[in-house]
Amino acid sequence: MQVNMHEAKSQLSKLGEKVWDGETVVIAKAGKPYLDLKPHREGQVERRPGRLKGQIVIADDFDQASQEIIDAFEGGF
């Protein structure tokens, strides 16, 4: 759903309920998308690259596959 800025100001409460119900609301300015209205989520954890380093083990033969498996993925069966 896309609404203009004026409509968003006058119907913010109603639009907020729609967003919480799962609807996507885009607020437009001069007819072009300007803002996305999203619900606030508590406790989102900030992603930190490498925080599982040393905890994940990848087998030496991870990227080796038999011809049978390759054929199955490529439609050879």
mmCIF file of C-alpha atoms in Angstrom:
data_model
loop_
_atom_site.group_PDB
_atom_site.id
_atom_site.type_symbol
_atom_site.label_atom_id
_atom_site.label_comp_id
_atom_site.label_asym_id
_atom_site.label_seq_id
_atom_site.Cartn_x
_atom_site.Cartn_y
_atom_site.Cartn_z
ATOM 1 C CA MET A 1 0.000 0.000 0.000
ATOM 2 C CA GLN A 2 1.306 3.457 -0.865
ATOM 3 C CA VAL A 3 -0.049 6.658 0.681
ATOM 4 C CA ASN A 4 0.962 10.278 0.239
ATOM 5 C CA MET A 5 2.564 12.289 3.041
ATOM 6 C CA HIS A 6 -0.620 14.239 3.864
ATOM 7 C CA GLU A 7 -2.694 11.051 4.130
ATOM 8 C CA ALA A 8 -0.007 9.436 6.301
ATOM 9 C CA LYS A 9 -0.080 12.400 8.711
ATOM 10 C CA SER A 10 -3.849 12.303 9.052
ATOM 11 C CA GLN A 11 -4.121 8.484 9.292
ATOM 12 C CA LEU A 12 -0.914 7.500 11.088
ATOM 13 C CA SER A 13 -2.655 5.426 13.759
ATOM 14 C CA LYS A 14 -4.654 3.461 11.181
ATOM 15 C CA LEU A 15 -1.559 2.899 9.039
ATOM 16 C CA GLY A 16 0.390 1.752 12.091
ATOM 17 C CA GLU A 17 -2.226 -0.918 12.771
ATOM 18 C CA LYS A 18 -1.994 -2.113 9.165
ATOM 19 C CA VAL A 19 1.777 -2.424 9.457
ATOM 20 C CA TRP A 20 1.473 -4.440 12.686
ATOM 21 C CA ASP A 21 -0.981 -6.709 10.865
ATOM 22 C CA GLY A 22 1.711 -7.441 8.287
ATOM 23 C CA GLU A 23 0.829 -5.034 5.505
ATOM 24 C CA THR A 24 3.587 -3.081 3.774
ATOM 25 C CA VAL A 25 3.042 0.680 3.845
ATOM 26 C CA VAL A 26 5.112 3.079 1.743
ATOM 27 C CA ILE A 27 4.780 6.816 2.279
ATOM 28 C CA ALA A 28 5.217 8.806 -0.917
ATOM 29 C CA LYS A 29 6.374 12.378 -1.441
ATOM 30 C CA ALA A 30 5.498 14.026 -4.753
ATOM 31 C CA GLY A 31 4.203 10.661 -5.963
ATOM 32 C CA LYS A 32 7.507 8.842 -5.393
ATOM 33 C CA PRO A 33 8.273 6.337 -2.602
ATOM 34 C CA TYR A 34 9.926 8.238 0.253
ATOM 35 C CA LEU A 35 9.605 6.232 3.490
ATOM 36 C CA ASP A 36 8.787 2.674 4.520
ATOM 37 C CA LEU A 37 6.616 2.367 7.617
ATOM 38 C CA LYS A 38 7.861 -0.557 9.711
ATOM 39 C CA PRO A 39 6.973 -1.870 13.178
ATOM 40 C CA HIS A 40 9.501 -1.428 15.985
ATOM 41 C CA ARG A 41 11.060 -4.703 17.140
ATOM 42 C CA GLU A 42 12.666 -4.933 20.586
ATOM 43 C CA GLY A 43 15.829 -6.873 21.167
ATOM 44 C CA GLN A 44 17.166 -7.239 17.666
ATOM 45 C CA VAL A 45 20.746 -8.409 17.946
ATOM 46 C CA GLU A 46 23.307 -6.536 15.917
ATOM 47 C CA ARG A 47 25.155 -8.877 13.560
ATOM 48 C CA ARG A 48 28.855 -9.322 14.210
ATOM 49 C CA PRO A 49 30.885 -11.022 11.468
ATOM 50 C CA GLY A 50 33.064 -13.850 12.739
ATOM 51 C CA ARG A 51 31.334 -14.420 16.074
ATOM 52 C CA LEU A 52 31.117 -18.175 15.372
ATOM 53 C CA LYS A 53 34.748 -18.454 14.285
ATOM 54 C CA GLY A 54 36.212 -21.732 15.495
ATOM 55 C CA GLN A 55 32.793 -23.232 16.216
ATOM 56 C CA ILE A 56 31.961 -24.400 12.697
ATOM 57 C CA VAL A 57 33.871 -27.258 11.105
ATOM 58 C CA ILE A 58 33.766 -27.878 7.362
ATOM 59 C CA ALA A 59 34.823 -31.317 6.155
ATOM 60 C CA ASP A 60 37.833 -31.537 3.832
ATOM 61 C CA ASP A 61 35.686 -33.075 1.083
ATOM 62 C CA PHE A 62 32.905 -30.475 1.424
ATOM 63 C CA ASP A 63 33.071 -29.270 -2.180
ATOM 64 C CA GLN A 64 33.532 -32.691 -3.755
ATOM 65 C CA ALA A 65 30.471 -34.441 -5.130
ATOM 66 C CA SER A 66 29.926 -37.700 -6.938
ATOM 67 C CA GLN A 67 28.782 -37.593 -10.552
ATOM 68 C CA GLU A 68 25.467 -39.103 -9.431
ATOM 69 C CA ILE A 69 24.741 -36.099 -7.201
ATOM 70 C CA ILE A 70 25.829 -33.635 -9.881
ATOM 71 C CA ASP A 71 23.529 -35.330 -12.406
ATOM 72 C CA ALA A 72 20.617 -35.218 -9.928
ATOM 73 C CA PHE A 73 20.971 -31.440 -9.541
ATOM 74 C CA GLU A 74 21.447 -30.851 -13.249
ATOM 75 C CA GLY A 75 18.510 -32.986 -14.332
ATOM 76 C CA GLY A 76 20.518 -35.990 -15.513
ATOM 77 C CA PHE A 77 18.139 -38.559 -13.971
#
